[in-house]
Structure formats: C-alpha cells, structure tokens
C-alpha cells in the first residue's frame, strides 16, 4: 500500500507544477508579459478555441508568432533573455507555476496508488463484452480482475486480439482510454486497486474533494 | 421601436386566433401544441364559407404561417427551424396539387439559424425557389416580417401588412449590433436601436410607399389583440378580396368582373378559386413581372442614354438570334445530327470489317511511313503543343506575393506545417498550404486570371451603381470608400468569359466591396446577368468570392432581392440553363438563403465558410455554443448543402469538367 | 576574393567538409543544429573553429525560415545547402536571392535548378541536343489512344532492338521517388495498367499525365562530375560508377572512374562509352548555362548504350571519390572548395587541360544497417568507432570518437564515408579491404543487442567492382 497521505502532503508542499516556456523556433522575442507574478490563463472555451494569455511574440521572417500560455498559472521566473533579443530555437523564456486542480491532484495520486495496466501496443482498446456489460450496468468499480483474466480487446489493422491482464488482483478503479481513439504504446489503460485498499483510496479522494483548495 | 414592442407583445393576435376567427373551420396539419416537427410553424387546411344568393360555397385554402403563441416557450417566438420551413414547403406543394390558394401569415422575427439538415439557408432558398413558380395564388399577411424567415413563406402575389407590423431585413437590435460594432461598446445602446429602427423604414406605411406591400389592414391603436373581432372581420374581407383579385386578374374573362368587384367592393360576388392551366401560367408570369419591377429606383444607373439604347438594341438582337439559332434552326439541326450519327455508326461498322482484312496485308509492306514516325518519337524530341502546357494563360501576380514575409498556416499545430513564404504561397501555390492544403484567402482578381481564358472577360452593366435608398446614416460615405477602394460601383461584377473555350455568363460577388453584401444594385445586376445568360443561351456561373448577406442599410430594398433574384434564376433554369454556384470565402445569410442556395449545383472552394448566420449571431439568437468548424465547407458538404468541394489549384479544370459533364446537348452552350 | 560568411544549411559530415573548405578559403562560416543532433561532430567542429557565435540551434533543418532567421542574425552573406534538404529546392534558392536581404546561393541559379529538377524538361532538353535518353515519351500523355500508340510502338521498338522480352514502364509524370510506376510486359495488359496509374496519379498528384518508357534491365549506373562557373567555363572531373546499391536504390559503393577497361573486360568499348557520356554531359552543361557543381546521371545498358537519366544540381555525397583521382598541378582537388569559390562569383582558375586523372578511387558508405534483412537501419548507441590513418585514406564522418554517440533516428543513417585510393583497381580494392578490416565499429541498442553494420557487405562487394 502506497502511503497516500504522505503523497498528498508532498503535493501540498508544492501544490503546483512548473512549466517552462521555450522558444519554439528561432527569432526575435517580444515579450507581452514582463512582470513576475502576472496571472496567465490557458486555452478556454468548449473546444479550447480561445487561446490562452499572450505571453510573447516570436518574430521570424516578418511573421510575429504568438506564444500563448498553455495552462492557468502565474509567471514565476524570466530566464536570461532580453526583450527584442534574438533567441535560438528551444531557448527557455519564462517559467509558469500552474496550481494543480482537484482533478489533477486526484490523477497524480491515483496514478501512484493504483496499479496501472499499460498498453502493450499502439491501437484501439475495448473491454471484453462481459466486462463491458458489467461496467455499463453497475459501474466501473464493480469489476474485479486477476492475473491472466482476459479483459481487453486490442483492435489494430482490423484485427482483434484479446489482451490478458497482468498484475495484482483488484478492482478496476479508473480507465484512461476511450475506445474510439487510438492509444499509444505504454500509455496507461486502466488502474487497478486491490480490494482491501479501496476504502483508503476513497478516503483520500473524499479528502481531496473537500479539502483541496484550488489556487488560481 | 414601439411597433416592435407591439408585435412582440404576448397578447398580440397569433395565427391560431386568426384560424379561429378569420376562417370558418380548419384542421391543423401535423401539429398539436408542442407535439409537432416544429411548433413554430403551423399548417392548416381551412375554408371560408361564402353565401351568394341562396347558395353556400366552401372555399378551401392552405394556411401556412409562423405561430408565436401567447408566450408559449415551445413556439420559439415564431423562429422557425429548417425542418419547419421544409414542412411548409411540402404543404405548399400539396396546395398546388389540390389547386387551392395559399394564405401565408408571417409572424417571425427571423429564422432559427442552425445548419442541421435541411439547413436554415438552404431550406429557405428551396422555399423561395418553389414559391417563385408555384401555380396557385399566394396571399401573404405580414405582422412581424423578419428577414429570411419572412421570405421563406412570403413570396406572394399580394402582400398585406398589418398596420402595426414591421417588415425588415433584420431586427432593429440586430441592425444596431452590426452598426454599433465600430463603436467600443459591445451591447448596442437603446438610442442606437431606436435610430436603426427608424432609418430602416420597417413600418407598414414605409413598405407600402416603397411598393413592397400592396395593402395595409388597419389595427386598433395598440395593435390587434385576440378579442378584437372587428379586426378579424376586416382581415377576412381583405384576404378574400386579395385572393379574388389575383384570380380575376389572370382569368381569361376577367375584365367585367374585376371592374364590378372594385366598383361595388362587394364581397358577395363569388369567384371560384381554382385555376385552369392557362391561368396558372399567367399567374407565374405576373408574379415574375411584379417582382422584376420592384426596387428599380433603389440603385443608380450612370450609363448614358446612348448606352442604354445600344444595350436594348443588342438585347433584342440576341433574343432574335437565339430564337432562330436554338429554337428554330436548333430543333431541326438536332434531328439531322441524330440521323447523321446513326448513319455514321453503321458505316463505321461496315468499314471496320472491310479494312481489317486489308490492314494485316498493308502492314507487311516495307517502310510504311506512319510506323517510322512513331519510332522516331521514342528517342527524339516530340512536339508538345503549347496548348497542353499549364502556363497557357498570362500570369497574374497577387499583390500578397510581393512581400518578403512568411505566414503561419492555421493548421500548423495539428499538421506541423512550416511557415510559408508569401511569394511562394501566393505566387506559386495559389494560396494553398503546400503541406496540409489549407486555403488562404485570395483576392478576386486571382480568379479572374486563373479561371477564365486570358483576355476573354467582357464586363457588362458596370455603370449600375450601389446607392443609399434609405439615406441611412454613413452608408453613402462607406459606399464611396468601397467604390474608390475596389474601382467597382457595386459588389457584383457581371461579365462574359470563356473557360477553355466555353462561353459563360458570370456574376461575381466581391468580398472586398462592403463584404460582398447584396443590395438593390447588386440584385439588379444579378438579374440582368441571368437574363443575358438566358438570352444568349450560355451557362450561368455565380462566383461567390464572398458575401456577408443582404446589405442591411438598404432595408427591405435589399431584402427584396432575395425573391427577385430567385425568380430570375428560376426563369433561367426553366428555360433550360445550367446554373452553377461556386463559394469561395465566407458566404452567409440572405443570398445563400435564396438565389445562391437554390442552385442544384453548388460547389465550394476549400476555403469557404457556408451558412445562414455567423457564429456570433447564432450565439446571440439561440444561446447555442457552436464549434469553430461549424461553417467549414466540409461540414456543409456532409450536411448536404453543397455538392462538392474543389481545390483552388484545380478550380479551372473542375469548372471546365463540370460544364462538360453537366452540359449535355440539352444545355445552352451546345 | 571578397570576404564572405557562409551559412552551412546542413548537418553531418557534409557540414564538416563545407566548414573545412570555408576555412581553407579564408571565409567565415555559421553552422546550425537541432536538438536531436547536438552530439554531432559538426557542432564540435563549428565551436572549435568558429567560436560561440558560429553555431545556432534551430527547430528543424527542413524549415527555410529558420535558416534565414539565423542568416540575418549572424550577418551571413551566403548559404551553402550541402546535399539533401534545400540542395535542389529551387524555391529556396530563389528566396535566397529574391528576399529583401539578399544572400549568395552556393549552387546553380534557381532557374537551372527548376529546369533540370523537372525530369520531363530534362529529357526534352537532352533530346533537343541529341543527347540519348531512355526510349519512350518525353511529355505527359493524357489521351488513352495516344498512350496505347506509344506503348505499342515501344514494344515493337524493343523487339527490333533484339530484346526478347520487352518490358515498358508506365509512370505518373508528376510522380517521383518511385511512386506511381507500374511495369507492363504484355501489350494486352497495357490498358489495364494505364488506368491504374492514371487513377493513382489523379488521386495523388491531381494530374493524370503519364510517361511511357522502356524498362532497361541489368544496367550500370554511371555519373559524370561537372563543374561550371558563371563565366561560361565548363570542365568535367571524370566518371563514377555507382552500381552497388541497397534495396530502395541507395548507393553503397562508388568507384571512379566509371569503367576500367585496363583491368576488366567489357562486352562493349567501355572507353568510348565513358568519353561519350562525358562529352554529352559537358555539351548539355554548356548549353543550359550551368554554373555550379553538378552530376549528370546515366544508365548504361548491358550492350553499352548510355541513356541520360537525370541531372543532380548539387554537390553529391560521392564527390570525394572523383576528387581523389583528380590532380591539378599535382595537387589533390577539393570539389566543395571549388564549388564555394564559384558560388561566390569567382572565375575558375584552371581548365580541362590542367586536370589530370590518376589511379582508382573507391568510396565506401558505412552505415548501421542489416544488409541481410532488407537493409533495415539499426538504431542504438555507438560505443567504439576507430580506424588507423593511412595516406591513401580519406575518412569523412560526424561520429565523435572521444565519446559514445546515440544514432538519431530523424536523419538519413549514413555514419561515415571511407575513400581509398590506389594506383590501379587492384591496389584500390586491396586497400579497401585493408581499410574495412581495420575499421572498428561497435555499439549496443537498448535491448542489449550488438550493432549491425554493412561492413561485411561492403567487403563482399569489393571483389566484383566495375565488373559488368
């Protein structure tokens, strides 16, 4: 059993992730944001059609290309680049501190706490019919799996193969894939939680739900 | 603005009230409260009883109209969805089959601008096109006539307007929103709305003066309410009279009774409401002429008297020539050609058999010249006629290509497109991203040089000039600016040109001139182009470089171009023409919902956005959030609104191919 | 010579060779690299010889905008495209000379790149000058009947030539790189194949035109190295034979000269063929106003008939094998150096008469690949790479020898070029084998498997070089 409490405490020590914004290509940089502490916003809208805060423009061959903030957060550092200076591709420009949302915290904890079953190959995945029916009627957490169970169908190049489960016995706690999208090799498909730990995990989740304060 | 408040008052009469009180009995078709394909559109078979002498006649009519209800949510305020309009069209056709008149009641602020099949714009276009040729009398009564929604059932032989109603190209709020876009505030102020409403001349009296409605029915001072029975009586009288009049005006022996009717104003005279075949034709012709004559004062024609005379002479000449060439000679020639083809086929078959026997012998003869030549061409230079090369027409260099800068393809994130250098992109690639195929906008001149054969373009009707018929604030100035900027006098350029030798008449809407908006001048030029194509027996191409819709500052003068142009397109098509529409950039609203959308052959360049209302308007009117790709040409194709998507680099070939494959021997240019 | 700063828009060993040539000419240079390529020796060399300001990181070698951004910022005055990337991109060459801050393009003028980059155009130019080309059509054919006519006469033509089983190729005229090519060996099947190719071409290239050509079997691949300046001088640096190729027509061994009648016997007059192809190539270069280094590629049929295939308007990988057998005033030649001089507007300071040829050169391309398994590239870490120096050996590589090196997967998999010289074919072959035997190339991938290289394949092929 992973000590979720200490993970949570660890996250609480630094409830954010730092994102470094680098120059996507060469050019002359013109900062649009120049104050440490500036709040920035990531892309928004139903289809993320509204871009995030304009951080800078990178001018190359008469083409000023906007650099937008990828997530909500706060500018915490400017790297050693002067405004209107030529930068090479990949030069770090600034660092944004993005405060984790409840969902992100839960994902981090779950990914650490659960046993992740990863995609052995690139392709589309489905649950096998029995499991799928059970999930549909009783929900995800009703399904228990053990080593060797055939849980998934991999569909690739119009051929279907069943994928047996490897790992500790437990219930399927979350699933990370969508059956109409292809999953990259090695990406997590679902997370399994041993039955005796379900309670603990639930407690943690509840705690996050009620106790985590999202910071802007 | 008071008028608008009156017509939108929940207590105002609605169609149900009228059905109850104006008609003697009715059956609602396909609807019961909220259970209907679209509760904002009501169809009813109704009848009017008339006692003449001792006899009682029941005169059936098809009643079609928007239902606002008295504050019922599901009626959607009379904003009809595309499928509601489709149902209306279906029953107009039923009325045509049953040979009974149509009474349409317009109670709509505008159509519901969703693109789901059959599509707001495309369905309205279908309705207008059908009404342009429907062979039964149509009487329209307008209470709230907003834009395309009104036109969807409003192309009538007689239009009656309620005295407190409004009839307008756009709701005053909408106009104010568009007008106010230049100023900083996003929400248009009340004063601006008021101002717009006044300037757009949307009242019954204004429209009567401009000739867009035929009659006004007086309402009580604060507008008709459900219990104003006197009003119903008046309305009943008016619709009967209007129907009678239409019928009488097209009957063979109309004279005596029409006079009697008007002099005595006696509704007791019975007029049968069904029509004979001959009268039906007269009805449609009369309708065409009625609309053809409207709004002719709303543009300027700066051509001289001599030019006009010359044009007239030419037109007459062409009519006579076409008659002789296609009607008289053409018919006989076709018969002869068919005979000749049959004979030729027979001869061929016979000759084949004969020559075959000899050819084997022939080939053995030494040094047959033809074969020698072939061998030479395998190792030496062959001749390659200039005509086969792709550089056959003169080069046009886009001004966009004369800049040393690069552009970012909007798909670069998804498709990893590299930035494109402007001279490459606009000079060599026709404005198409060489990586993902994204189409950047190109100015219309590019098309003139790259679609049509070089030096084949002959513009006509250039002196027809867009003007400001309502003296709307600032429009004159804006038009002057556009005229100076583009060198054109209106947003519609009409010309004759050749595509790989095929003569076509083209009407082109220029996005650069006030967004390609259509007003009275543009409509007139479009109609004249369609007439020219008909007269000269040529295919007709509407090249929509871009259109933002009807020019709202012209009010109903602009709106009327929807039925006017559609009527002329219908006339052209029915006399056997091939009408192609090609959309290029943004093509929205009125024109799409009428004379463009009614074409059976609509194609889009990949860069096109096609729809009824832009994303902003949709969000405002429906509250729906629409995805950014909602109006993209591929969406329009999958909704069935257009018939194909072309790559800009291929447009000349595609157009030629389309003309060749769709133009059989029954088409004009043959 | 005016002082220039040359931006080297390339990577790997060619970047190093260009850099050295610039130094040799006393010109400044600027190098570029990408994230994946940071460990390449061309970066080390650039920093060593040019300092901090001579190396720029860019997002991609394929993005011209990056090249120009760096060129402007570093105040470069000329661009050398190397081979691959922008070397035969006439739009790039045009932009170099037409943008507002103009640069020198070290290569032919863009119009020539455009004209000779179009295979049909090249074929027609050749035919205009009576240079032999592959029998068949020399313009795109759109009409089915015409296509059948050409196909029929092409079959007849081959039968007349005594070819027992004639085969023709139907190619999409807009295609390239082996796409949209089908074979026909039965005249009755032609119509079918034609349809297929036309459909493919319409879908893929939006152009239905096809070319119909004879298929030539068992040919040898010869090249003529041309050098021309902007003042009308054209010389050649002899021929090369590039017949040893992997699947997918990738060259593996090049030999100069193209044939060696003194050591190998041929079924035709090999010396005459070499003279002919040289003469044709020079003639054509003069006529098109060629003004840089370039290669005329030929195929020679088993009966000794040469046909012009295409013209490469760039420096080639294998230029060194021609250089190693050429002497001007007893000095070894550097063709890249000459290319740069000419590209910067200089006149050629020698003529054909002063170029002497001596001995035989062999170039080996050393790659991490599995010749036994369709030449599949091997990816992993190179741990040891070394060879003893010899006076007859020229080694070109961007692989560091003082540290391990992960082979980047983004680029073509060449590791090194080993060029050996001998006074005759025998000696060259012997030295070649010595070189390959002494070469150490070891590595491991992340599955722990040993590096696979083509060294044994190269050894195997050495014996039969220049045998037709």
CSV table of C-alpha atoms in Angstrom, one decimal, chain B residues 363 370-372 374-385 388 390 404-406 418-421 423-424 428-429 647 649-650 653, chain C residues 62-65 90-91 94-95 98-101 118 120 124 127-128 133-136 138-140 142 149-150 152-154 157 160 206:
chain,number,residue,atom,x,y,z
B,363,UNK,CA,1.4,-3.6,-92.5
B,370,UNK,CA,3.3,6.2,-90.0
B,371,UNK,CA,5.2,3.5,-88.1
B,372,UNK,CA,8.5,5.0,-88.8
B,374,UNK,CA,6.4,6.6,-84.1
B,375,UNK,CA,9.8,5.0,-83.6
B,376,UNK,CA,11.5,8.4,-84.1
B,377,UNK,CA,9.5,9.9,-81.3
B,378,UNK,CA,10.7,7.3,-78.9
B,379,UNK,CA,14.2,8.6,-78.9
B,380,UNK,CA,14.0,12.1,-80.2
B,381,UNK,CA,12.2,15.2,-79.3
B,382,UNK,CA,8.4,15.1,-79.8
B,383,UNK,CA,6.3,18.2,-80.5
B,384,UNK,CA,4.4,19.4,-77.5
B,385,UNK,CA,1.7,21.9,-78.4
B,388,UNK,CA,-1.3,21.4,-73.5
B,390,UNK,CA,-0.3,24.6,-67.9
B,404,UNK,CA,9.2,39.4,-48.0
B,405,UNK,CA,7.5,37.7,-45.1
B,406,UNK,CA,6.1,34.4,-44.0
B,418,UNK,CA,6.1,25.1,-41.8
B,419,UNK,CA,5.6,28.8,-42.2
B,420,UNK,CA,5.1,29.7,-45.8
B,421,UNK,CA,7.0,32.5,-47.6
B,423,UNK,CA,5.9,34.9,-52.7
B,424,UNK,CA,5.8,31.1,-52.8
B,428,UNK,CA,3.2,29.6,-56.9
B,429,UNK,CA,0.8,27.7,-54.6
B,647,UNK,CA,-9.2,22.6,-54.5
B,649,UNK,CA,-5.5,25.0,-57.7
B,650,UNK,CA,-7.9,22.8,-59.6
B,653,UNK,CA,-10.2,22.2,-64.5
C,62,UNK,CA,13.8,21.4,-43.1
C,63,UNK,CA,12.5,24.8,-42.2
C,64,UNK,CA,13.8,27.5,-44.5
C,65,UNK,CA,12.6,30.2,-42.2
C,90,UNK,CA,14.6,25.9,-56.5
C,91,UNK,CA,12.1,27.9,-54.2
C,94,UNK,CA,15.0,31.7,-55.4
C,95,UNK,CA,14.2,33.0,-51.9
C,98,UNK,CA,15.0,37.4,-54.0
C,99,UNK,CA,14.3,38.2,-50.4
C,100,UNK,CA,14.9,41.8,-49.2
C,101,UNK,CA,18.2,40.9,-47.5
C,118,UNK,CA,11.9,18.6,-63.8
C,120,UNK,CA,10.4,15.7,-68.3
C,124,UNK,CA,13.3,17.2,-73.6
C,127,UNK,CA,16.7,15.4,-76.9
C,128,UNK,CA,17.0,18.9,-78.2
C,133,UNK,CA,17.6,9.4,-73.3
C,134,UNK,CA,15.6,6.4,-72.3
C,135,UNK,CA,13.3,5.4,-75.3
C,136,UNK,CA,9.7,6.4,-74.7
C,138,UNK,CA,9.1,12.8,-73.4
C,139,UNK,CA,6.0,14.6,-72.4
C,140,UNK,CA,3.0,13.7,-70.3
C,142,UNK,CA,-3.2,12.4,-71.3
C,149,UNK,CA,0.0,4.0,-79.6
C,150,UNK,CA,3.2,4.9,-77.8
C,152,UNK,CA,2.6,-0.4,-79.0
C,153,UNK,CA,5.5,1.2,-80.8
C,154,UNK,CA,7.7,0.9,-77.8
C,157,UNK,CA,11.0,-0.9,-81.0
C,160,UNK,CA,13.6,-4.5,-83.3
C,206,UNK,CA,-4.1,15.8,-59.2
